[in-house]
């Protein structure tokens, strides 16, 4: 194991409900600000959930200039391109010299929302019969769809478009993947990108994720699953991971991108190094579609595998960036899993969920969370869990309540658990 | 450090040719295309009237009684994947209950799963005002009330892998690759890497698609990708043929069981072949009307060859992507020429696609399944329906019936619309 290629992070980019770049997002996180507000992308006033973490006032036009097809880019593609652009600039690779064949992408882009207005009009046009007694006449649907839908808008719903845009924009010719494993997607992408560099299939990988499900079908879909918070009266307070009053997650949108680079490659070009990725664990719950395993079977195993991969004991972890969705079950089971693996040390290690401020970026969540871990190294600050007011007896760890904390940490663990049972744990270490 | 070797020990396929591996292989080696007039809904006045539909598929016959309840939250793509998984597990002879299931994972390639129109039709219908105009306010109440609680989960692309992991209690790494037509082959490649690096001992992998539904058909039509030569249906989808004008939409799922060689040997498993090499790359062909970049496809093939430590001259035949569009096949032919040089006109090229119809996420895994069966039979199946050579696709296309050959190395291609390309080499196990 000793001769494995080492993987460091040399560039970061983000666009979130707290800002259009890493700096504004990080500032918001350190100042305990919430990015959650009333939904403005459509009229959600009658929906059970009327709040979300929207990316506000984002102008994509400069990124699309001179690129005809980017004019059709869906929100998740737009976010992906913006965050990738920031990460590329930040890494110093933009305009620099590198072999395109050795630079790949492992992304965790979600699906794009549908062309809602056109889709609704199509369904109404194709309906035959009265009230609920009729049905869609497929032939009417197809004929009309072929007339009124825009091909490129339709294609934007495919999750593969975002990494495709990024590859084209930056002329990356390396291996390219996109995984869509719900809330674990971008963490899984980063873990697999790290494996690709370790085994030598590439020297640089652009990884992370992007997603926007703040559309009528997305909100309704999660509402039907009763997964979303309905504390509409105080949006900024709605996401309260580990707090007794938590009642679901807050749906958010955005993107996080990291540039992973083989250590010697990074050193040779004198790159700035944010940290080293040293551990990756991946498991399946194989339990139920909607519930995590009640004893955290898959989560525990993922954490253990990541520690083993890093060659670390649990006591060496200085900070846990929790999945911490603010759903009743997740936060209890995650606490249980941390206690199971960390033993007595669980009560000592700071654990925080930045979803308390950002909401849940779904496929993009893990990437933004790993960025927060890297910035915690840089600035000696642990971002807080805000809205932590009423402790839950089942969640009895140090959640870094409400205010960021000064601390010099050297290793951080980030958990991501997906709907359907994908469990991912990543471990990063300060690079010295 | 010596890499762990990965072998294929089980195959499963549900295709328009039939609900078993034997049905698929029979149609493939006989060169029987599956395109027929669309039966599941009328298309009298639409320019496209044919598809490769799977007939008589009953998902409940493929899941244990305890899991049947879950079928109603599985879109057709998911049901097909679950059924093909059962076939593959059965074929492998693996007693899943007796193995260490924390060391067996699932990686499936999936595309965007299309919604069933009636389900959403009623939801939108109930969201309309008396005037017939859609009301977002009513959508948030009555519209939402028309959908069932787990509606969202029925269509998530990670659900094939989730359902399969639940049915067989597979607790190893669980991933879902979504790179359009490259998804399934990338999934198999990634699954083999997971075994290689010792993150698991066994993987269930493959891809699934159902692209004959109205939403998918209208999208393919918008892309100008569908053949308009409806009569006779069997001659519509002819990859690399001079007459080609697009593909016929298809559906199907192909699943393989991958095992670390030592584990397979220990249980005396039947071994179809070895995953010898895998390569992935990107091309910049976003504008499907102006596809010129064959370099990405060539890179994927070269990477797979390098990874397999294999000269192009040692490839015994190519399972091509064979999109069947004018531009797509020309591009693939150019890429094959770039990689194979003087050998390009000699190496036999085939594709199973006229048998299944055009698949996106399931396409590569079907290629892997066909490669395994070809190695076993010592026969290269033809491109069903192939007749007229096209100077733009100056390749040795296999036509007519299966061709006898001693096959050691097969190169499988799968190229996606987002610019993602995958190539994989299946090698006879020795």
PDB file of N, CA and C in Angstrom, chain A residues 43 45-46 69 101 106 124 127 129 135-136 139 142-143 146 151-152 154 157 160-161 164 168 172-180 188 192 195 199 201 224-225 284 286 289-290 297 419-420 422, chain B residues 42-46 112 118 121-122 125 128 136-137 149-150 153 158 162-163 165 169 171-172 174-179 186 190 193 197 219 221 223 280-282 284 286-288 293 295 303 418 420:
ATOM      1  N   UNK A  43     -44.501  29.442  -8.124  1.00  0.00           N
ATOM      2  CA  UNK A  43     -45.442  29.749  -7.053  1.00  0.00           C
ATOM      3  C   UNK A  43     -45.687  28.502  -6.206  1.00  0.00           C
ATOM      4  N   UNK A  45     -46.881  28.565  -3.174  1.00  0.00           N
ATOM      5  CA  UNK A  45     -47.649  29.008  -2.004  1.00  0.00           C
ATOM      6  C   UNK A  45     -48.651  27.971  -1.505  1.00  0.00           C
ATOM      7  N   UNK A  46     -49.037  27.022  -2.364  1.00  0.00           N
ATOM      8  CA  UNK A  46     -49.991  26.010  -1.893  1.00  0.00           C
ATOM      9  C   UNK A  46     -49.303  24.686  -1.573  1.00  0.00           C
ATOM     10  N   UNK A  69     -24.686  26.368 -27.652  1.00  0.00           N
ATOM     11  CA  UNK A  69     -25.438  25.327 -26.953  1.00  0.00           C
ATOM     12  C   UNK A  69     -25.591  25.606 -25.470  1.00  0.00           C
ATOM     13  N   UNK A 101      -5.079  14.471 -22.163  1.00  0.00           N
ATOM     14  CA  UNK A 101      -5.427  13.045 -22.070  1.00  0.00           C
ATOM     15  C   UNK A 101      -5.302  12.516 -20.652  1.00  0.00           C
ATOM     16  N   UNK A 106     -14.836  13.008 -13.030  1.00  0.00           N
ATOM     17  CA  UNK A 106     -15.790  12.085 -12.399  1.00  0.00           C
ATOM     18  C   UNK A 106     -16.785  12.965 -11.681  1.00  0.00           C
ATOM     19  N   UNK A 124     -51.955  18.199 -21.126  1.00  0.00           N
ATOM     20  CA  UNK A 124     -53.347  18.640 -21.261  1.00  0.00           C
ATOM     21  C   UNK A 124     -53.858  18.426 -22.672  1.00  0.00           C
ATOM     22  N   UNK A 127     -54.741  14.680 -23.371  1.00  0.00           N
ATOM     23  CA  UNK A 127     -55.702  13.993 -22.503  1.00  0.00           C
ATOM     24  C   UNK A 127     -57.023  13.793 -23.224  1.00  0.00           C
ATOM     25  N   UNK A 129     -61.016  12.427 -22.665  1.00  0.00           N
ATOM     26  CA  UNK A 129     -62.013  11.984 -21.699  1.00  0.00           C
ATOM     27  C   UNK A 129     -62.284  13.066 -20.677  1.00  0.00           C
ATOM     28  N   UNK A 135     -57.578   9.196 -20.407  1.00  0.00           N
ATOM     29  CA  UNK A 135     -56.159   8.925 -20.321  1.00  0.00           C
ATOM     30  C   UNK A 135     -55.404   9.650 -21.435  1.00  0.00           C
ATOM     31  N   UNK A 136     -54.086   9.593 -21.337  1.00  0.00           N
ATOM     32  CA  UNK A 136     -53.253  10.257 -22.332  1.00  0.00           C
ATOM     33  C   UNK A 136     -53.286   9.461 -23.630  1.00  0.00           C
ATOM     34  N   UNK A 139     -50.228   9.006 -28.994  1.00  0.00           N
ATOM     35  CA  UNK A 139     -49.947   9.514 -30.328  1.00  0.00           C
ATOM     36  C   UNK A 139     -50.058  11.037 -30.373  1.00  0.00           C
ATOM     37  N   UNK A 142     -46.887  12.391 -28.674  1.00  0.00           N
ATOM     38  CA  UNK A 142     -45.662  12.324 -29.483  1.00  0.00           C
ATOM     39  C   UNK A 142     -45.667  13.360 -30.595  1.00  0.00           C
ATOM     40  N   UNK A 143     -46.778  13.434 -31.286  1.00  0.00           N
ATOM     41  CA  UNK A 143     -46.831  14.358 -32.422  1.00  0.00           C
ATOM     42  C   UNK A 143     -46.629  15.790 -31.975  1.00  0.00           C
ATOM     43  N   UNK A 146     -43.041  16.492 -30.652  1.00  0.00           N
ATOM     44  CA  UNK A 146     -42.074  16.668 -31.731  1.00  0.00           C
ATOM     45  C   UNK A 146     -42.179  18.066 -32.332  1.00  0.00           C
ATOM     46  N   UNK A 151     -35.123  20.409 -28.704  1.00  0.00           N
ATOM     47  CA  UNK A 151     -34.250  19.261 -28.494  1.00  0.00           C
ATOM     48  C   UNK A 151     -33.226  19.518 -27.390  1.00  0.00           C
ATOM     49  N   UNK A 152     -32.562  20.656 -27.449  1.00  0.00           N
ATOM     50  CA  UNK A 152     -31.462  20.874 -26.502  1.00  0.00           C
ATOM     51  C   UNK A 152     -31.966  21.060 -25.079  1.00  0.00           C
ATOM     52  N   UNK A 154     -34.581  19.485 -23.964  1.00  0.00           N
ATOM     53  CA  UNK A 154     -34.892  18.114 -23.558  1.00  0.00           C
ATOM     54  C   UNK A 154     -33.624  17.369 -23.131  1.00  0.00           C
ATOM     55  N   UNK A 157     -31.996  17.452 -19.632  1.00  0.00           N
ATOM     56  CA  UNK A 157     -32.476  16.668 -18.497  1.00  0.00           C
ATOM     57  C   UNK A 157     -31.561  15.484 -18.208  1.00  0.00           C
ATOM     58  N   UNK A 160     -25.784  13.406 -17.947  1.00  0.00           N
ATOM     59  CA  UNK A 160     -24.446  13.384 -18.560  1.00  0.00           C
ATOM     60  C   UNK A 160     -24.086  14.701 -19.228  1.00  0.00           C
ATOM     61  N   UNK A 161     -25.038  15.607 -19.338  1.00  0.00           N
ATOM     62  CA  UNK A 161     -24.752  16.844 -20.064  1.00  0.00           C
ATOM     63  C   UNK A 161     -23.778  17.748 -19.315  1.00  0.00           C
ATOM     64  N   UNK A 164     -20.326  16.687 -19.759  1.00  0.00           N
ATOM     65  CA  UNK A 164     -20.029  16.887 -21.173  1.00  0.00           C
ATOM     66  C   UNK A 164     -19.669  18.338 -21.466  1.00  0.00           C
ATOM     67  N   UNK A 168     -15.902  19.777 -22.669  1.00  0.00           N
ATOM     68  CA  UNK A 168     -15.747  20.559 -23.888  1.00  0.00           C
ATOM     69  C   UNK A 168     -15.141  21.932 -23.614  1.00  0.00           C
ATOM     70  N   UNK A 172     -10.925  18.697 -21.817  1.00  0.00           N
ATOM     71  CA  UNK A 172     -10.389  17.594 -21.022  1.00  0.00           C
ATOM     72  C   UNK A 172     -10.650  16.283 -21.758  1.00  0.00           C
ATOM     73  N   UNK A 173      -9.610  15.497 -21.967  1.00  0.00           N
ATOM     74  CA  UNK A 173      -9.716  14.271 -22.763  1.00  0.00           C
ATOM     75  C   UNK A 173      -9.513  13.003 -21.949  1.00  0.00           C
ATOM     76  N   UNK A 174      -9.474  13.125 -20.640  1.00  0.00           N
ATOM     77  CA  UNK A 174      -9.228  11.938 -19.820  1.00  0.00           C
ATOM     78  C   UNK A 174     -10.484  11.108 -19.634  1.00  0.00           C
ATOM     79  N   UNK A 175     -10.424  10.118 -18.729  1.00  0.00           N
ATOM     80  CA  UNK A 175     -11.604   9.301 -18.425  1.00  0.00           C
ATOM     81  C   UNK A 175     -12.743  10.191 -17.931  1.00  0.00           C
ATOM     82  N   UNK A 176     -13.979   9.844 -18.262  1.00  0.00           N
ATOM     83  CA  UNK A 176     -15.101  10.675 -17.829  1.00  0.00           C
ATOM     84  C   UNK A 176     -16.262   9.798 -17.361  1.00  0.00           C
ATOM     85  N   UNK A 177     -16.758  10.142 -16.181  1.00  0.00           N
ATOM     86  CA  UNK A 177     -17.871   9.399 -15.588  1.00  0.00           C
ATOM     87  C   UNK A 177     -18.849  10.378 -14.962  1.00  0.00           C
ATOM     88  N   UNK A 178     -20.081   9.928 -14.812  1.00  0.00           N
ATOM     89  CA  UNK A 178     -21.024  10.664 -13.971  1.00  0.00           C
ATOM     90  C   UNK A 178     -21.788   9.640 -13.154  1.00  0.00           C
ATOM     91  N   UNK A 179     -21.796   9.812 -11.846  1.00  0.00           N
ATOM     92  CA  UNK A 179     -22.609   8.899 -11.054  1.00  0.00           C
ATOM     93  C   UNK A 179     -23.752   9.690 -10.452  1.00  0.00           C
ATOM     94  N   UNK A 180     -24.913   9.063 -10.413  1.00  0.00           N
ATOM     95  CA  UNK A 180     -26.067   9.744  -9.839  1.00  0.00           C
ATOM     96  C   UNK A 180     -26.619   8.836  -8.752  1.00  0.00           C
ATOM     97  N   UNK A 188     -19.298  10.285  -3.754  1.00  0.00           N
ATOM     98  CA  UNK A 188     -18.907   9.053  -4.424  1.00  0.00           C
ATOM     99  C   UNK A 188     -18.040   9.389  -5.637  1.00  0.00           C
ATOM    100  N   UNK A 192     -14.268   8.034  -6.186  1.00  0.00           N
ATOM    101  CA  UNK A 192     -13.879   7.240  -7.355  1.00  0.00           C
ATOM    102  C   UNK A 192     -12.834   7.973  -8.204  1.00  0.00           C
ATOM    103  N   UNK A 195      -9.597   7.243  -6.694  1.00  0.00           N
ATOM    104  CA  UNK A 195      -9.134   5.895  -7.074  1.00  0.00           C
ATOM    105  C   UNK A 195      -8.525   5.911  -8.488  1.00  0.00           C
ATOM    106  N   UNK A 199      -4.722   4.732  -9.256  1.00  0.00           N
ATOM    107  CA  UNK A 199      -4.332   3.597 -10.077  1.00  0.00           C
ATOM    108  C   UNK A 199      -3.619   4.034 -11.353  1.00  0.00           C
ATOM    109  N   UNK A 201      -4.740   6.025 -13.964  1.00  0.00           N
ATOM    110  CA  UNK A 201      -5.485   6.258 -15.198  1.00  0.00           C
ATOM    111  C   UNK A 201      -5.562   7.738 -15.564  1.00  0.00           C
ATOM    112  N   UNK A 224     -44.128  14.307  -1.085  1.00  0.00           N
ATOM    113  CA  UNK A 224     -44.871  13.037  -1.012  1.00  0.00           C
ATOM    114  C   UNK A 224     -44.122  12.027  -0.146  1.00  0.00           C
ATOM    115  N   UNK A 225     -42.816  12.116  -0.163  1.00  0.00           N
ATOM    116  CA  UNK A 225     -42.010  11.207   0.668  1.00  0.00           C
ATOM    117  C   UNK A 225     -41.942  11.695   2.111  1.00  0.00           C
ATOM    118  N   UNK A 284     -23.271  -0.276   0.462  1.00  0.00           N
ATOM    119  CA  UNK A 284     -24.707  -0.208   0.208  1.00  0.00           C
ATOM    120  C   UNK A 284     -25.451  -0.675   1.452  1.00  0.00           C
ATOM    121  N   UNK A 286     -28.571  -1.892   1.448  1.00  0.00           N
ATOM    122  CA  UNK A 286     -29.350  -3.075   1.088  1.00  0.00           C
ATOM    123  C   UNK A 286     -30.473  -3.297   2.101  1.00  0.00           C
ATOM    124  N   UNK A 289     -35.886   1.154   0.582  1.00  0.00           N
ATOM    125  CA  UNK A 289     -35.769   2.275  -0.345  1.00  0.00           C
ATOM    126  C   UNK A 289     -35.722   3.600   0.383  1.00  0.00           C
ATOM    127  N   UNK A 290     -36.549   3.739   1.368  1.00  0.00           N
ATOM    128  CA  UNK A 290     -36.730   5.053   1.971  1.00  0.00           C
ATOM    129  C   UNK A 290     -36.052   5.211   3.322  1.00  0.00           C
ATOM    130  N   UNK A 297     -25.985   0.055   9.792  1.00  0.00           N
ATOM    131  CA  UNK A 297     -25.075  -0.974   9.295  1.00  0.00           C
ATOM    132  C   UNK A 297     -24.161  -0.469   8.164  1.00  0.00           C
ATOM    133  N   UNK A 419     -30.376   8.409  -0.601  1.00  0.00           N
ATOM    134  CA  UNK A 419     -31.687   7.769  -0.647  1.00  0.00           C
ATOM    135  C   UNK A 419     -31.560   6.480  -1.445  1.00  0.00           C
ATOM    136  N   UNK A 420     -31.849   5.361  -0.848  1.00  0.00           N
ATOM    137  CA  UNK A 420     -31.682   4.106  -1.566  1.00  0.00           C
ATOM    138  C   UNK A 420     -30.483   3.338  -1.061  1.00  0.00           C
ATOM    139  N   UNK A 422     -26.859   4.293  -0.603  1.00  0.00           N
ATOM    140  CA  UNK A 422     -25.430   4.434  -0.873  1.00  0.00           C
ATOM    141  C   UNK A 422     -24.785   5.224   0.260  1.00  0.00           C
TER     142      UNK A 422
ATOM    143  N   UNK B  42     -51.029   3.363 -30.182  1.00  0.00           N
ATOM    144  CA  UNK B  42     -51.183   3.566 -31.628  1.00  0.00           C
ATOM    145  C   UNK B  42     -50.311   4.721 -32.133  1.00  0.00           C
ATOM    146  N   UNK B  43     -49.709   4.556 -33.298  1.00  0.00           N
ATOM    147  CA  UNK B  43     -48.917   5.631 -33.918  1.00  0.00           C
ATOM    148  C   UNK B  43     -49.262   5.705 -35.402  1.00  0.00           C
ATOM    149  N   UNK B  44     -50.527   5.934 -35.670  1.00  0.00           N
ATOM    150  CA  UNK B  44     -50.971   5.897 -37.063  1.00  0.00           C
ATOM    151  C   UNK B  44     -50.370   7.021 -37.898  1.00  0.00           C
ATOM    152  N   UNK B  45     -50.372   8.222 -37.339  1.00  0.00           N
ATOM    153  CA  UNK B  45     -49.962   9.349 -38.173  1.00  0.00           C
ATOM    154  C   UNK B  45     -48.567   9.873 -37.839  1.00  0.00           C
ATOM    155  N   UNK B  46     -47.890   9.284 -36.841  1.00  0.00           N
ATOM    156  CA  UNK B  46     -46.533   9.710 -36.526  1.00  0.00           C
ATOM    157  C   UNK B  46     -45.578   9.085 -37.544  1.00  0.00           C
ATOM    158  N   UNK B 112     -31.673   8.533 -17.864  1.00  0.00           N
ATOM    159  CA  UNK B 112     -32.852   9.179 -17.320  1.00  0.00           C
ATOM    160  C   UNK B 112     -34.032   8.227 -17.539  1.00  0.00           C
ATOM    161  N   UNK B 118     -49.620   8.548 -18.184  1.00  0.00           N
ATOM    162  CA  UNK B 118     -50.930   8.580 -17.533  1.00  0.00           C
ATOM    163  C   UNK B 118     -50.838   9.013 -16.079  1.00  0.00           C
ATOM    164  N   UNK B 121     -50.376  12.594 -16.299  1.00  0.00           N
ATOM    165  CA  UNK B 121     -51.537  13.180 -16.966  1.00  0.00           C
ATOM    166  C   UNK B 121     -52.648  13.465 -15.974  1.00  0.00           C
ATOM    167  N   UNK B 122     -52.909  12.501 -15.126  1.00  0.00           N
ATOM    168  CA  UNK B 122     -53.997  12.680 -14.156  1.00  0.00           C
ATOM    169  C   UNK B 122     -53.618  13.736 -13.116  1.00  0.00           C
ATOM    170  N   UNK B 125     -54.138  16.970 -14.893  1.00  0.00           N
ATOM    171  CA  UNK B 125     -55.575  17.129 -15.087  1.00  0.00           C
ATOM    172  C   UNK B 125     -56.234  17.672 -13.813  1.00  0.00           C
ATOM    173  N   UNK B 128     -55.902  21.470 -13.001  1.00  0.00           N
ATOM    174  CA  UNK B 128     -56.498  22.488 -13.863  1.00  0.00           C
ATOM    175  C   UNK B 128     -57.690  23.170 -13.195  1.00  0.00           C
ATOM    176  N   UNK B 136     -50.852  26.362 -10.766  1.00  0.00           N
ATOM    177  CA  UNK B 136     -49.779  25.874  -9.905  1.00  0.00           C
ATOM    178  C   UNK B 136     -50.287  25.683  -8.472  1.00  0.00           C
ATOM    179  N   UNK B 137     -51.239  26.547  -8.074  1.00  0.00           N
ATOM    180  CA  UNK B 137     -51.808  26.417  -6.726  1.00  0.00           C
ATOM    181  C   UNK B 137     -52.503  25.072  -6.560  1.00  0.00           C
ATOM    182  N   UNK B 149     -47.304   8.100  -2.749  1.00  0.00           N
ATOM    183  CA  UNK B 149     -46.231   8.615  -1.886  1.00  0.00           C
ATOM    184  C   UNK B 149     -44.805   8.372  -2.402  1.00  0.00           C
ATOM    185  N   UNK B 150     -44.554   7.196  -2.976  1.00  0.00           N
ATOM    186  CA  UNK B 150     -43.175   6.900  -3.390  1.00  0.00           C
ATOM    187  C   UNK B 150     -42.933   7.220  -4.869  1.00  0.00           C
ATOM    188  N   UNK B 153     -39.438   7.992  -6.297  1.00  0.00           N
ATOM    189  CA  UNK B 153     -38.453   6.910  -6.289  1.00  0.00           C
ATOM    190  C   UNK B 153     -38.624   5.952  -7.466  1.00  0.00           C
ATOM    191  N   UNK B 158     -30.793   5.844  -9.706  1.00  0.00           N
ATOM    192  CA  UNK B 158     -30.018   4.974  -8.808  1.00  0.00           C
ATOM    193  C   UNK B 158     -30.862   3.822  -8.261  1.00  0.00           C
ATOM    194  N   UNK B 162     -30.364   0.072  -6.311  1.00  0.00           N
ATOM    195  CA  UNK B 162     -30.876  -0.025  -4.943  1.00  0.00           C
ATOM    196  C   UNK B 162     -31.778  -1.240  -4.777  1.00  0.00           C
ATOM    197  N   UNK B 163     -32.721  -1.402  -5.693  1.00  0.00           N
ATOM    198  CA  UNK B 163     -33.628  -2.552  -5.590  1.00  0.00           C
ATOM    199  C   UNK B 163     -32.859  -3.866  -5.647  1.00  0.00           C
ATOM    200  N   UNK B 165     -29.768  -4.414  -4.816  1.00  0.00           N
ATOM    201  CA  UNK B 165     -29.005  -4.624  -3.582  1.00  0.00           C
ATOM    202  C   UNK B 165     -29.920  -5.094  -2.452  1.00  0.00           C
ATOM    203  N   UNK B 169     -29.513  -8.530  -0.802  1.00  0.00           N
ATOM    204  CA  UNK B 169     -28.774  -8.105   0.390  1.00  0.00           C
ATOM    205  C   UNK B 169     -27.293  -7.873   0.086  1.00  0.00           C
ATOM    206  N   UNK B 171     -24.221  -5.696   0.161  1.00  0.00           N
ATOM    207  CA  UNK B 171     -23.856  -4.522   0.951  1.00  0.00           C
ATOM    208  C   UNK B 171     -22.552  -3.864   0.519  1.00  0.00           C
ATOM    209  N   UNK B 172     -21.957  -4.365  -0.535  1.00  0.00           N
ATOM    210  CA  UNK B 172     -20.726  -3.744  -1.026  1.00  0.00           C
ATOM    211  C   UNK B 172     -21.019  -2.417  -1.708  1.00  0.00           C
ATOM    212  N   UNK B 174     -22.107   0.534  -3.966  1.00  0.00           N
ATOM    213  CA  UNK B 174     -23.335   0.606  -4.741  1.00  0.00           C
ATOM    214  C   UNK B 174     -23.287   1.880  -5.564  1.00  0.00           C
ATOM    215  N   UNK B 175     -23.169   1.727  -6.881  1.00  0.00           N
ATOM    216  CA  UNK B 175     -23.005   2.926  -7.702  1.00  0.00           C
ATOM    217  C   UNK B 175     -23.940   2.871  -8.911  1.00  0.00           C
ATOM    218  N   UNK B 176     -24.276   4.036  -9.431  1.00  0.00           N
ATOM    219  CA  UNK B 176     -25.124   4.141 -10.616  1.00  0.00           C
ATOM    220  C   UNK B 176     -24.488   5.136 -11.562  1.00  0.00           C
ATOM    221  N   UNK B 177     -24.090   4.653 -12.724  1.00  0.00           N
ATOM    222  CA  UNK B 177     -23.397   5.511 -13.678  1.00  0.00           C
ATOM    223  C   UNK B 177     -24.406   6.035 -14.692  1.00  0.00           C
ATOM    224  N   UNK B 178     -24.361   7.337 -14.922  1.00  0.00           N
ATOM    225  CA  UNK B 178     -25.330   7.964 -15.822  1.00  0.00           C
ATOM    226  C   UNK B 178     -24.595   8.773 -16.877  1.00  0.00           C
ATOM    227  N   UNK B 179     -23.999   8.085 -17.841  1.00  0.00           N
ATOM    228  CA  UNK B 179     -23.320   8.772 -18.938  1.00  0.00           C
ATOM    229  C   UNK B 179     -23.974   8.339 -20.247  1.00  0.00           C
ATOM    230  N   UNK B 186     -19.474   1.708 -18.847  1.00  0.00           N
ATOM    231  CA  UNK B 186     -18.679   2.346 -17.798  1.00  0.00           C
ATOM    232  C   UNK B 186     -18.970   1.684 -16.454  1.00  0.00           C
ATOM    233  N   UNK B 190     -16.150   0.119 -14.233  1.00  0.00           N
ATOM    234  CA  UNK B 190     -15.953   0.579 -12.855  1.00  0.00           C
ATOM    235  C   UNK B 190     -16.107  -0.572 -11.857  1.00  0.00           C
ATOM    236  N   UNK B 193     -12.998  -2.480 -11.751  1.00  0.00           N
ATOM    237  CA  UNK B 193     -11.964  -1.755 -10.994  1.00  0.00           C
ATOM    238  C   UNK B 193     -12.143  -1.950  -9.490  1.00  0.00           C
ATOM    239  N   UNK B 197      -9.209  -3.481  -7.193  1.00  0.00           N
ATOM    240  CA  UNK B 197      -8.544  -2.768  -6.099  1.00  0.00           C
ATOM    241  C   UNK B 197      -8.911  -3.345  -4.738  1.00  0.00           C
ATOM    242  N   UNK B 219     -38.231  12.293 -28.085  1.00  0.00           N
ATOM    243  CA  UNK B 219     -36.891  12.887 -27.991  1.00  0.00           C
ATOM    244  C   UNK B 219     -35.969  12.391 -29.099  1.00  0.00           C
ATOM    245  N   UNK B 221     -36.855  11.359 -31.879  1.00  0.00           N
ATOM    246  CA  UNK B 221     -37.346  11.945 -33.128  1.00  0.00           C
ATOM    247  C   UNK B 221     -36.823  13.372 -33.288  1.00  0.00           C
ATOM    248  N   UNK B 223     -34.150  14.461 -32.241  1.00  0.00           N
ATOM    249  CA  UNK B 223     -32.724  14.372 -32.574  1.00  0.00           C
ATOM    250  C   UNK B 223     -32.500  13.953 -34.025  1.00  0.00           C
ATOM    251  N   UNK B 280     -11.901   4.823 -20.827  1.00  0.00           N
ATOM    252  CA  UNK B 280     -12.979   5.805 -20.913  1.00  0.00           C
ATOM    253  C   UNK B 280     -12.376   7.098 -21.432  1.00  0.00           C
ATOM    254  N   UNK B 281     -13.165   7.871 -22.146  1.00  0.00           N
ATOM    255  CA  UNK B 281     -12.653   9.150 -22.636  1.00  0.00           C
ATOM    256  C   UNK B 281     -13.812  10.058 -23.011  1.00  0.00           C
ATOM    257  N   UNK B 282     -13.453  11.272 -23.403  1.00  0.00           N
ATOM    258  CA  UNK B 282     -14.484  12.234 -23.805  1.00  0.00           C
ATOM    259  C   UNK B 282     -14.286  12.657 -25.253  1.00  0.00           C
ATOM    260  N   UNK B 284     -15.966  15.744 -28.049  1.00  0.00           N
ATOM    261  CA  UNK B 284     -16.603  17.055 -27.979  1.00  0.00           C
ATOM    262  C   UNK B 284     -17.663  17.189 -29.068  1.00  0.00           C
ATOM    263  N   UNK B 286     -21.014  17.731 -28.976  1.00  0.00           N
ATOM    264  CA  UNK B 286     -22.298  18.095 -28.387  1.00  0.00           C
ATOM    265  C   UNK B 286     -23.358  18.308 -29.463  1.00  0.00           C
ATOM    266  N   UNK B 287     -22.951  18.931 -30.564  1.00  0.00           N
ATOM    267  CA  UNK B 287     -23.912  19.171 -31.632  1.00  0.00           C
ATOM    268  C   UNK B 287     -24.030  17.899 -32.475  1.00  0.00           C
ATOM    269  N   UNK B 288     -25.122  17.158 -32.262  1.00  0.00           N
ATOM    270  CA  UNK B 288     -25.244  15.862 -32.927  1.00  0.00           C
ATOM    271  C   UNK B 288     -25.356  15.990 -34.447  1.00  0.00           C
ATOM    272  N   UNK B 293     -15.716  14.814 -34.217  1.00  0.00           N
ATOM    273  CA  UNK B 293     -14.627  14.455 -33.322  1.00  0.00           C
ATOM    274  C   UNK B 293     -14.607  12.948 -33.072  1.00  0.00           C
ATOM    275  N   UNK B 295     -11.783  11.463 -32.246  1.00  0.00           N
ATOM    276  CA  UNK B 295     -10.602  11.256 -31.416  1.00  0.00           C
ATOM    277  C   UNK B 295     -10.971  10.649 -30.060  1.00  0.00           C
ATOM    278  N   UNK B 303      -7.073   3.196 -24.883  1.00  0.00           N
ATOM    279  CA  UNK B 303      -6.882   3.004 -23.437  1.00  0.00           C
ATOM    280  C   UNK B 303      -7.228   1.577 -23.021  1.00  0.00           C
ATOM    281  N   UNK B 418     -23.518  12.576 -24.488  1.00  0.00           N
ATOM    282  CA  UNK B 418     -22.924  13.678 -23.742  1.00  0.00           C
ATOM    283  C   UNK B 418     -21.431  13.791 -23.991  1.00  0.00           C
ATOM    284  N   UNK B 420     -19.360  11.070 -23.648  1.00  0.00           N
ATOM    285  CA  UNK B 420     -18.651  10.054 -22.874  1.00  0.00           C
ATOM    286  C   UNK B 420     -18.502   8.786 -23.717  1.00  0.00           C
TER     287      UNK B 420
END
